[in-house]
mmCIF file of C-alpha atoms in Angstrom:
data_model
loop_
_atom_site.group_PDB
_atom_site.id
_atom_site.type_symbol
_atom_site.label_atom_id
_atom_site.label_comp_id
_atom_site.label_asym_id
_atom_site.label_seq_id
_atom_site.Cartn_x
_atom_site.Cartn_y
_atom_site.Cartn_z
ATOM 1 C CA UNK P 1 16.964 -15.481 -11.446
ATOM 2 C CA UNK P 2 14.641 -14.503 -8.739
ATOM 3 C CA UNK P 3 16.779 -13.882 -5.307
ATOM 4 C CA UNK P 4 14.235 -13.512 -2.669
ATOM 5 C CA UNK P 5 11.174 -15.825 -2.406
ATOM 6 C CA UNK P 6 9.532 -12.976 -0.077
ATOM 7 C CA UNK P 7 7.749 -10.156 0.519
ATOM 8 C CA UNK P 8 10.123 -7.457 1.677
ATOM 9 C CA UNK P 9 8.056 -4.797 2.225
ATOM 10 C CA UNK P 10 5.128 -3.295 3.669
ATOM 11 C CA UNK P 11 2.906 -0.128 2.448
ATOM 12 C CA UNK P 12 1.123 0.077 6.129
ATOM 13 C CA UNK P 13 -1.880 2.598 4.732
ATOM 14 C CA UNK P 14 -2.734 4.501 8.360
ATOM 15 C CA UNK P 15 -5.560 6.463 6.822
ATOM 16 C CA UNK P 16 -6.173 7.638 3.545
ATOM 17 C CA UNK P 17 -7.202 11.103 5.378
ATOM 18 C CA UNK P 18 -4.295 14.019 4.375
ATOM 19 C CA UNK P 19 -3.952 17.646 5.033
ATOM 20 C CA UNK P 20 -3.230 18.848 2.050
ATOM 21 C CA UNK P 21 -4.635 18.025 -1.769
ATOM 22 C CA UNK P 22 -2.332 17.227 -3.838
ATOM 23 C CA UNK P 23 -3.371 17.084 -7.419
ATOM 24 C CA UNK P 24 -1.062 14.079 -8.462
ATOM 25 C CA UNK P 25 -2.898 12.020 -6.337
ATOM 26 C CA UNK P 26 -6.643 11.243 -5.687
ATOM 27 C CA UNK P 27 -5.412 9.390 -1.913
ATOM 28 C CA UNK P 28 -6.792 11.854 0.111
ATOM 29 C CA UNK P 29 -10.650 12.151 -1.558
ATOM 30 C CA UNK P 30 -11.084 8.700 -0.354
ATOM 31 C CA UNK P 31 -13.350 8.794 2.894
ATOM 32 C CA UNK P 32 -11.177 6.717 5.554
ATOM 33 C CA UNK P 33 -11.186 5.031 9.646
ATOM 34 C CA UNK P 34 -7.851 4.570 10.828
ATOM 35 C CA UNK P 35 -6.030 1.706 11.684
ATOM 36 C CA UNK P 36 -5.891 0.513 15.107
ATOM 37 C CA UNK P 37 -3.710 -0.173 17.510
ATOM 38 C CA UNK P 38 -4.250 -3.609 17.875
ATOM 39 C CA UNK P 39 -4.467 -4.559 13.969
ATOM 40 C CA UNK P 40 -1.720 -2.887 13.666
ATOM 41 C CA UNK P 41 0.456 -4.624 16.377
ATOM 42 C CA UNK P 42 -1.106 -8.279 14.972
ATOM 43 C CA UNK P 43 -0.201 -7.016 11.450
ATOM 44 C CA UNK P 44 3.240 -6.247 12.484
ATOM 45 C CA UNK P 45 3.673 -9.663 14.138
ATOM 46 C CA UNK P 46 2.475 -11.604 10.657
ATOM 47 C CA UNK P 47 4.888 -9.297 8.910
ATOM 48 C CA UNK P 48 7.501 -10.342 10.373
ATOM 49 C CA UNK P 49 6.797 -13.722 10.075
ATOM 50 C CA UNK P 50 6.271 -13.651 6.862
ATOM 51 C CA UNK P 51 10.051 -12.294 6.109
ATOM 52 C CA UNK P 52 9.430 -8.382 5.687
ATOM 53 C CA UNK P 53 12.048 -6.210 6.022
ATOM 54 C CA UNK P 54 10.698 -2.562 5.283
ATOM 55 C CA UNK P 55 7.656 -1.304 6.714
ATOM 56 C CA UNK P 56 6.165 1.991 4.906
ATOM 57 C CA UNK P 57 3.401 4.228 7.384
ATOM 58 C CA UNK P 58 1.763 5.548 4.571
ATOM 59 C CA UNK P 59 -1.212 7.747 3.588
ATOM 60 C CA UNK P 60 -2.913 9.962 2.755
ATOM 61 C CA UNK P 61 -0.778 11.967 5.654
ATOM 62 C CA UNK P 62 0.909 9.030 7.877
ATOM 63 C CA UNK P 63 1.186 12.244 11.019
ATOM 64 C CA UNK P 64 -2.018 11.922 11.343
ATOM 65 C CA UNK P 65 -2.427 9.170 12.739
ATOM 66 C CA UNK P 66 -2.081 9.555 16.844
ATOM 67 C CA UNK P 67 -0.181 6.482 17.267
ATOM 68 C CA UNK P 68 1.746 6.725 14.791
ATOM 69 C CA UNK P 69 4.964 6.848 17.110
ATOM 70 C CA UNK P 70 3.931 3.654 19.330
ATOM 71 C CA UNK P 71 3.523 1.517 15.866
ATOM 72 C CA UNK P 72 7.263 2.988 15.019
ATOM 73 C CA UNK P 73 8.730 2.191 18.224
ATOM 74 C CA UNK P 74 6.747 -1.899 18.103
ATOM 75 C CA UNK P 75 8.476 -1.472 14.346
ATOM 76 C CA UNK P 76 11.908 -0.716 15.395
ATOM 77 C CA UNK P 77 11.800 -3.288 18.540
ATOM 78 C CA UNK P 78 10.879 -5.989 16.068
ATOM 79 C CA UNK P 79 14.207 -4.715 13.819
ATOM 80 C CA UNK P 80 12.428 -4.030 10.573
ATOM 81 C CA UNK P 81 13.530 -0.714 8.847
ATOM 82 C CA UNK P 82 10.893 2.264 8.970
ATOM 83 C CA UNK P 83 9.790 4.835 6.490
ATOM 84 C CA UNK P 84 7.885 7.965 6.443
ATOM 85 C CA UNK P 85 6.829 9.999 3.792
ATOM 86 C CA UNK P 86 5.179 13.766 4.782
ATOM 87 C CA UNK P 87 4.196 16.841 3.482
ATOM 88 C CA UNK P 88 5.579 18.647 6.113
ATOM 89 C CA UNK P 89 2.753 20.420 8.498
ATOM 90 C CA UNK P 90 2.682 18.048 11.415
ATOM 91 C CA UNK P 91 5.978 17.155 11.958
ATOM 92 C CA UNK P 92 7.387 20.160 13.947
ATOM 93 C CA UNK P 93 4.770 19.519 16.410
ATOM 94 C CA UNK P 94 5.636 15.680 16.513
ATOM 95 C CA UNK P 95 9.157 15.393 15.575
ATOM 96 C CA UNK P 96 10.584 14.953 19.164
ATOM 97 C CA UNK P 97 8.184 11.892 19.922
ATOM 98 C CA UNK P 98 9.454 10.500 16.328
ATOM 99 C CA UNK P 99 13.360 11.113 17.367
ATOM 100 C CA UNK P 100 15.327 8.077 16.228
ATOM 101 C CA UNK P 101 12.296 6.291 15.032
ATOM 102 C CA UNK P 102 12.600 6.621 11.324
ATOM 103 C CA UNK P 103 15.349 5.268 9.480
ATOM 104 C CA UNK P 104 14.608 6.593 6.331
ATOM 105 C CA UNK P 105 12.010 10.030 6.879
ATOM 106 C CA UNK P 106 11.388 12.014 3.852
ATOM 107 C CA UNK P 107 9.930 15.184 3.146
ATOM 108 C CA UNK P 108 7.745 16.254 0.138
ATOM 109 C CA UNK P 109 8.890 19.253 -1.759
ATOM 110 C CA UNK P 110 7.732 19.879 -5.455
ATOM 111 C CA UNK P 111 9.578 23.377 -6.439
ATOM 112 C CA UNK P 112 11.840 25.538 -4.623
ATOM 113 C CA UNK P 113 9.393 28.364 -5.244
ATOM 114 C CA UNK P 114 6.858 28.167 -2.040
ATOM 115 C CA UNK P 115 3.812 29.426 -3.607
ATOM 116 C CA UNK P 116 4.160 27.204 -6.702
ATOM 117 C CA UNK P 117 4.761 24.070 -4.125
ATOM 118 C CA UNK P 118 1.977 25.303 -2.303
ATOM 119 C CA UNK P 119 -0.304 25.590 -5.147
ATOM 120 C CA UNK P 120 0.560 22.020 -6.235
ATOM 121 C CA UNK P 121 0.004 20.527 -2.776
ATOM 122 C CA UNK P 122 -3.645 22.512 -1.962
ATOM 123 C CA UNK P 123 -2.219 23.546 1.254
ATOM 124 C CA UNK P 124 0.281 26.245 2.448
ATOM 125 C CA UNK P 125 3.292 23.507 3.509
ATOM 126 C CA UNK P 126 6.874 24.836 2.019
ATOM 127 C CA UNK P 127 7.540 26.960 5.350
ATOM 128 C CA UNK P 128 6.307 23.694 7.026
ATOM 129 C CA UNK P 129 9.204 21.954 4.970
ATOM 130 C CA UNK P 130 11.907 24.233 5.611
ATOM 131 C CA UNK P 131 11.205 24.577 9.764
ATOM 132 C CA UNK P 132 11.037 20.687 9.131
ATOM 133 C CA UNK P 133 14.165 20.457 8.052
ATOM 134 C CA UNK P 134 16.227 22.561 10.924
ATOM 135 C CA UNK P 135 14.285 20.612 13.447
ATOM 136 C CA UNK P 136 14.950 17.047 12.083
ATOM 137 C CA UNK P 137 18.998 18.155 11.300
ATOM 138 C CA UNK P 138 18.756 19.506 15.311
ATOM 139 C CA UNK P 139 17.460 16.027 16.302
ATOM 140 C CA UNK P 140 20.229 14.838 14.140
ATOM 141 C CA UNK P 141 17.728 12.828 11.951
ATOM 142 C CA UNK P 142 18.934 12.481 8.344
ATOM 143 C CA UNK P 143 15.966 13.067 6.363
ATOM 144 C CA UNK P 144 15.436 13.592 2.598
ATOM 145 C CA UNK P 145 14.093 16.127 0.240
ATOM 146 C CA UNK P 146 11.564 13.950 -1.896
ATOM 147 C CA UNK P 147 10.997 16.009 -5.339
ATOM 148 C CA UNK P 148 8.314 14.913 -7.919
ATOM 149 C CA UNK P 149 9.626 14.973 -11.314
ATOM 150 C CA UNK P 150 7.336 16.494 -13.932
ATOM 151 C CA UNK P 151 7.713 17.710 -17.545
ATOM 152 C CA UNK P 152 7.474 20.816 -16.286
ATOM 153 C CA UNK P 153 9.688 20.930 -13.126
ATOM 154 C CA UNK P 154 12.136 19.355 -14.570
ATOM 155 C CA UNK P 155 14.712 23.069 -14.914
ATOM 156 C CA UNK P 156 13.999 23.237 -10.729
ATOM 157 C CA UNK P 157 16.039 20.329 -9.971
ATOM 158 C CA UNK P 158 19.428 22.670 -9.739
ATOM 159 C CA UNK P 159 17.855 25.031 -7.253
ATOM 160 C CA UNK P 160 16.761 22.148 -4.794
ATOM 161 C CA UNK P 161 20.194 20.487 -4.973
ATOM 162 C CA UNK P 162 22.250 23.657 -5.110
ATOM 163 C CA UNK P 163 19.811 26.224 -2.644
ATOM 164 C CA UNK P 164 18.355 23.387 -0.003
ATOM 165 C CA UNK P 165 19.550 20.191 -0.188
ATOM 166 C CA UNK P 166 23.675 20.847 -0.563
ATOM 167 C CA UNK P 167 23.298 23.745 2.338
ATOM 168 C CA UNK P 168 21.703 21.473 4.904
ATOM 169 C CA UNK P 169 23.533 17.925 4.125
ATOM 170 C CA UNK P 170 20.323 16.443 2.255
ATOM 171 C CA UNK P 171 19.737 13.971 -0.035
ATOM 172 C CA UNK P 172 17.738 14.788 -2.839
ATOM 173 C CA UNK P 173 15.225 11.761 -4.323
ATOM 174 C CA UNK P 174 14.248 12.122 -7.490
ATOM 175 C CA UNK P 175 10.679 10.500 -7.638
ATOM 176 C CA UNK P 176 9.478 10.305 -11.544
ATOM 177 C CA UNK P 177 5.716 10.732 -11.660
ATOM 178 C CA UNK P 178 3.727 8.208 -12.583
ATOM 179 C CA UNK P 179 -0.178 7.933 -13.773
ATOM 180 C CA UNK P 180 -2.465 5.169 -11.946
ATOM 181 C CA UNK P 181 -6.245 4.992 -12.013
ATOM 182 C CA UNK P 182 -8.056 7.759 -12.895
ATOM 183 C CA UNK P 183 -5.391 10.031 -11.718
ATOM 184 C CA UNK P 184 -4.151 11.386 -15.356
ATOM 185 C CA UNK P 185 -1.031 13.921 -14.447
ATOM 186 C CA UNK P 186 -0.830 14.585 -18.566
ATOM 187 C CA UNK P 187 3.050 13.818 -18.022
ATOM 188 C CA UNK P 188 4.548 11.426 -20.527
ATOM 189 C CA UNK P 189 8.553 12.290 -19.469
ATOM 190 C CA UNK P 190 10.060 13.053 -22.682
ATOM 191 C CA UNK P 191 13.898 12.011 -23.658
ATOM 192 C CA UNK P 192 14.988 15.070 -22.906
ATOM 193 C CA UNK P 193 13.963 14.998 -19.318
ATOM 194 C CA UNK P 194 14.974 11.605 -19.026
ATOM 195 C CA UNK P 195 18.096 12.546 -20.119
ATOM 196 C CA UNK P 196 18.076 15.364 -17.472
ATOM 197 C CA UNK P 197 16.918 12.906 -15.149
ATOM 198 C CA UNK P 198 19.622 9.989 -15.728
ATOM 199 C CA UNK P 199 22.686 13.185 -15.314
ATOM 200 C CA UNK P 200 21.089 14.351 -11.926
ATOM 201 C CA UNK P 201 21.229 11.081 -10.743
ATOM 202 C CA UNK P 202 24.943 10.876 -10.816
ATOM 203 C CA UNK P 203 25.511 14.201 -8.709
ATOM 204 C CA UNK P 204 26.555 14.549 -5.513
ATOM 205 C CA UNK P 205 23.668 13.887 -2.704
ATOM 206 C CA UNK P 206 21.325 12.875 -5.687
ATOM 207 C CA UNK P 207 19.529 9.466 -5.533
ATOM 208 C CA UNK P 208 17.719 8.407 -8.588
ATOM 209 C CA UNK P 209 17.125 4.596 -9.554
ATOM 210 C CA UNK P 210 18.567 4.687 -12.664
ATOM 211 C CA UNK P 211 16.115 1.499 -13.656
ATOM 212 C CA UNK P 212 13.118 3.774 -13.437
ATOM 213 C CA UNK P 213 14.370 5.729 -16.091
ATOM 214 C CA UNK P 214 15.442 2.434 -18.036
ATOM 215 C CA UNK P 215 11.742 1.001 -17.407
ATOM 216 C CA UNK P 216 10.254 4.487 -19.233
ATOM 217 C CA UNK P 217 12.374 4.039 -22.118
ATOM 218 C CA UNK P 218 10.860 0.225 -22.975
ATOM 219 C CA UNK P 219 7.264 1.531 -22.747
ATOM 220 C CA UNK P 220 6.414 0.294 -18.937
ATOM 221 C CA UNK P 221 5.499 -2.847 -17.521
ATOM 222 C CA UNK P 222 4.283 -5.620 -20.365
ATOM 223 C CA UNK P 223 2.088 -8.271 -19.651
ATOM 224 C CA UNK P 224 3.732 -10.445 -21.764
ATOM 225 C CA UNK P 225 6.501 -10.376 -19.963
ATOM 226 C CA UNK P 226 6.046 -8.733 -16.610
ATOM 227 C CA UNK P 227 9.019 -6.848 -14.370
ATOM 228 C CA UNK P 228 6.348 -6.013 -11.818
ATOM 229 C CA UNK P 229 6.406 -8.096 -8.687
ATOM 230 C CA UNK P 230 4.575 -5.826 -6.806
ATOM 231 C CA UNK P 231 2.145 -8.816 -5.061
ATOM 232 C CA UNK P 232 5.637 -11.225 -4.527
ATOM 233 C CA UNK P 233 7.577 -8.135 -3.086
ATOM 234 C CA UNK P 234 4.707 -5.717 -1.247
ATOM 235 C CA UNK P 235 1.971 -6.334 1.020
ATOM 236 C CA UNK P 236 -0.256 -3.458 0.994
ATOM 237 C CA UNK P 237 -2.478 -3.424 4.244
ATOM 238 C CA UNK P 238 -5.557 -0.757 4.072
ATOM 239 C CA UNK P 239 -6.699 1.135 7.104
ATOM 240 C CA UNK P 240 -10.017 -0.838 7.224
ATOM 241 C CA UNK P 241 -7.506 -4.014 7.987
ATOM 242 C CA UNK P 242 -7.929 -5.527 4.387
ATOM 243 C CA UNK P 243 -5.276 -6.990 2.254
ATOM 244 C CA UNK P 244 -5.109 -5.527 -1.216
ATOM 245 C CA UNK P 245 -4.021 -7.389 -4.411
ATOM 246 C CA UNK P 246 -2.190 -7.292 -6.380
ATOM 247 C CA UNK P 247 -1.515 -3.627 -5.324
ATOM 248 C CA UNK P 248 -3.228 -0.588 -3.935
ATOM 249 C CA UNK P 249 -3.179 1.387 -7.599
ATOM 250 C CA UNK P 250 -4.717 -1.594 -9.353
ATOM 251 C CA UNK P 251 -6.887 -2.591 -5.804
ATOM 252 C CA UNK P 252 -8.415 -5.985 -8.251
ATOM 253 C CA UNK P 253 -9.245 -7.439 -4.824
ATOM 254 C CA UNK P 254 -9.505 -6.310 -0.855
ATOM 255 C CA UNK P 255 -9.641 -9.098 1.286
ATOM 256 C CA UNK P 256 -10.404 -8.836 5.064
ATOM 257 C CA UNK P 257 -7.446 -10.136 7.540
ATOM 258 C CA UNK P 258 -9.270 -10.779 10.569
ATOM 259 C CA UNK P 259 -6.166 -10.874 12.511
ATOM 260 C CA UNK P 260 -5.177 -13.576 10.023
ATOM 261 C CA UNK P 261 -2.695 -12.116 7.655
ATOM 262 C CA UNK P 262 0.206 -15.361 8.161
ATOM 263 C CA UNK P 263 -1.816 -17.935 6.602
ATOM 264 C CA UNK P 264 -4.208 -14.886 4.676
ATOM 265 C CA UNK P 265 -1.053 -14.186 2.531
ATOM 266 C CA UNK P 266 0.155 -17.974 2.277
ATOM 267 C CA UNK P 267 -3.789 -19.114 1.291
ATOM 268 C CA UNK P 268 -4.594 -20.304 -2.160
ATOM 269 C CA UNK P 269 -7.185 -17.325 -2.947
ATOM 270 C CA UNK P 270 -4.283 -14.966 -2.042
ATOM 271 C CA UNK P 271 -1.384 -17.011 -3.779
ATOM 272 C CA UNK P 272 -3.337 -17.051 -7.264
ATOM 273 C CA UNK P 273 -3.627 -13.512 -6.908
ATOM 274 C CA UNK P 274 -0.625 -13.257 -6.429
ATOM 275 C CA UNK P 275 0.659 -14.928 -9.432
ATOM 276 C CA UNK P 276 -1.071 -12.033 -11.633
ATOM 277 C CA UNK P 277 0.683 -9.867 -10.772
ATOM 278 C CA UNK P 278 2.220 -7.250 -13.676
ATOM 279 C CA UNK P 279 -0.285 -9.658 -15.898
ATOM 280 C CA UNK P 280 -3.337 -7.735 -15.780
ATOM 281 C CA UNK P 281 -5.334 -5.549 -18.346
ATOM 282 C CA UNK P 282 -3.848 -2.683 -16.209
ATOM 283 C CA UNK P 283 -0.562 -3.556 -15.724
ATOM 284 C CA UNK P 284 0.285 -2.887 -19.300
ATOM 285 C CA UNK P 285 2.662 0.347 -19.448
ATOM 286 C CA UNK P 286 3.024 0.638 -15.304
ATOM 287 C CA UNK P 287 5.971 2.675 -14.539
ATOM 288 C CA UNK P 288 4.486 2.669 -10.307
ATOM 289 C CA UNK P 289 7.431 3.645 -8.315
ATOM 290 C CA UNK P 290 6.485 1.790 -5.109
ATOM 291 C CA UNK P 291 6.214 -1.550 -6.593
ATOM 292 C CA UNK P 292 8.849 -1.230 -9.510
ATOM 293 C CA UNK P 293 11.387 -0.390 -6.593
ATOM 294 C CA UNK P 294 11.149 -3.798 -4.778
ATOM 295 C CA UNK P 295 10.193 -5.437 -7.735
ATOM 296 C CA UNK P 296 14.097 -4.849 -9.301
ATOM 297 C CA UNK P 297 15.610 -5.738 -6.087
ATOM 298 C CA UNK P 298 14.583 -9.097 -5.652
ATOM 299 C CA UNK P 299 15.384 -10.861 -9.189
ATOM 300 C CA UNK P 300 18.195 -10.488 -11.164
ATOM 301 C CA UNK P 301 17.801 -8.679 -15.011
ATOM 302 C CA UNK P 302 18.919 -5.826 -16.488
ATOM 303 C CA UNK P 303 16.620 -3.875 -14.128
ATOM 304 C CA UNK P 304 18.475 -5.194 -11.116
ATOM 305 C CA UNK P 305 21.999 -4.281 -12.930
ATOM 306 C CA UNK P 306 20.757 -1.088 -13.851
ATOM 307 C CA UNK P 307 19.116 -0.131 -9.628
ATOM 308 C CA UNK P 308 22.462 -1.782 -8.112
ATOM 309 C CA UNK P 309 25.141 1.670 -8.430
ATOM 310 C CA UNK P 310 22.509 3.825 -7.223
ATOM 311 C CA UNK P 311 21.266 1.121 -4.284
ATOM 312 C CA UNK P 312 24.957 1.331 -3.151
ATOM 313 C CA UNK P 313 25.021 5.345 -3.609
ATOM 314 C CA UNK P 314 21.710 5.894 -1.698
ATOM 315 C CA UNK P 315 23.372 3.651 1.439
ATOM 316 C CA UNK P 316 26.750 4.860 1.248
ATOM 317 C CA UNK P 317 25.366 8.536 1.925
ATOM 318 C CA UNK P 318 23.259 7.467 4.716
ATOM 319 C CA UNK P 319 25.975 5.581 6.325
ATOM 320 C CA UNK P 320 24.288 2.741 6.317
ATOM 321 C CA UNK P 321 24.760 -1.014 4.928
ATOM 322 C CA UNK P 322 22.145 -3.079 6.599
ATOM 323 C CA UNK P 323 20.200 -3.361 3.521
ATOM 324 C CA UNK P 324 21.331 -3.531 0.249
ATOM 325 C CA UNK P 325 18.091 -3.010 -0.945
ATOM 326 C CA UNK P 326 16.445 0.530 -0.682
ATOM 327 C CA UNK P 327 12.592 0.874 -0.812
#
């Protein structure tokens, strides 16, 4: 039984420019403008029209971008809920212009050993992390430690929780990895670490949706009978001010806005894109996080049962109920 009729969030893409290289992710070897101040403001205006609640300032590295704090303070006056996602290396620098801006800021952290983070990020960024950290707690921001889950990782969950995240008052995401593209991280997550996964989640200041781990155990996404909503639930805008469909991983189709994006999204060429979505050749076997999350919030199935204690967890520790729903 499908609850919401639509999309709730936004994946803003500022630039696909980043700082560092991660090798998880091919984002940042894509050549990219940023967006603009006024497509951005437009954008925001159509999103709200169109019933989003979330908005995402992605990247590449979301800092970047100059403006970055005028689009979050348009965001907030408009009431939707922000969220950042960084590795780190800009945001002592910026982090009193971004005061109170962010409702939900996380930073990237892959090991609690700096130079094996390092090494996995291209970049020298733990130290970044940890000043991050102090600065955001002395803003009193509540950000998040957001750790990558790998086959190999896996043992370094304990000394996150136990050495950085318990100390300082943090919650700890658990983010699965996942494969899109041509972006092959070798990492099929084996029982075992699923297992590991599914007993983390119900520690203290842990957050894991419990429905990702359900969704790896039945093989992914299936065409034949999709759980992927990501074109219903996400609109995906691209720093050259195109719409993508069904999502950015899959990117089947970019279509200009044009300041446009109301009746863009509502239009019959969008719609019946739309209605492939989790359908197509490359759906099949799509664990992707950032749609998957939306995706079990807005209809009712197992997946939905099996997101809903950890949805409650995640805003019970931030001290927050405004949403139920946590992208």
């Amino acid at each position: 039984m499908r609850l919401v009729h639509h999309p709730v969030l936004c994946n803003y893409y500022l630039t696909y420019r980043c700082n560092a290289s991660c090798g998880f992710c091919d984002i940042w070897e894509r050549p990219s403008p940023y967006a603009t101040p006024e497509n951005v403001y437009e954008n925001m205006k159509a999103l709200k029209r169109l019933g989003v609640k979330v908005i995402d300032f992605t990247g590449g590295e979301p800092l970047l971008h100059r403006q970055l704090n005028q689009f979050l303070k348009m965001a907030k006056a408009m009431g939707f809920i922000t969220t950042i996602t960084t590795n780190g290396l800009l945001y002592p620098k910026q982090a009193e212009k971004l005061k109170g801006l962010i409702d939900m800021l996380h930073f990237s952290l892959d090991s609690p050993i700096r130079e094996e983070h390092d090494a996995s990020r291209g970049v020298k960024c733990f130290d970044f992390v940890m000043e991050s950290i102090q600065i955001a707690k002395r803003l009193g921001e509540k950000p998040d430690i957001l750790f990558t889950v790998f086959e190999y990782n896996t043992h370094q969950i304990e000394s996150v929780w136990r050495d950085i995240c318990l100390p300082n008052d943090l919650i700890l995401i658990l983010n699965p990895v996942f494969e899109y593209n041509n972006v092959a991280t070798g990492q099929t997550l084996s029982d075992q670490t699923l297992a590991a996964l599914s007993h983390w989640g119900k520690q203290k200041n842990v957050y894991l949706n419990d429905a990702f781990i359900q969704l790896r155990k039945d093989g992914g996404n299936h065409v034949d009978n999709p759980v992927c909503l990501a074109g219903s639930t996400t609109i995906v805008i691209s720093p050259e001010n195109q719409l993508m469909l069904p999502c950015y991983h899959l990117g089947i189709e970019s279509v200009p806005i044009e300041n446009n994006l109301y009746e863009l999204y509502r239009s019959e060429k969008v719609q019946k894109l739309i209605a492939l979505e989790g359908r197509l050749p490359g759906c099949e076997g799509c664990t992707i996080n950032c749609y998957m999350q939306p995706s079990f919030a807005v209809e009712i199935s197992k997946y939905w049962w099996k997101a809903l204690p950890s949805t409650l967890k995640y805003n019970r520790m931030k001290g927050t109920w405004k949403e139920l729903v946590r992208f």
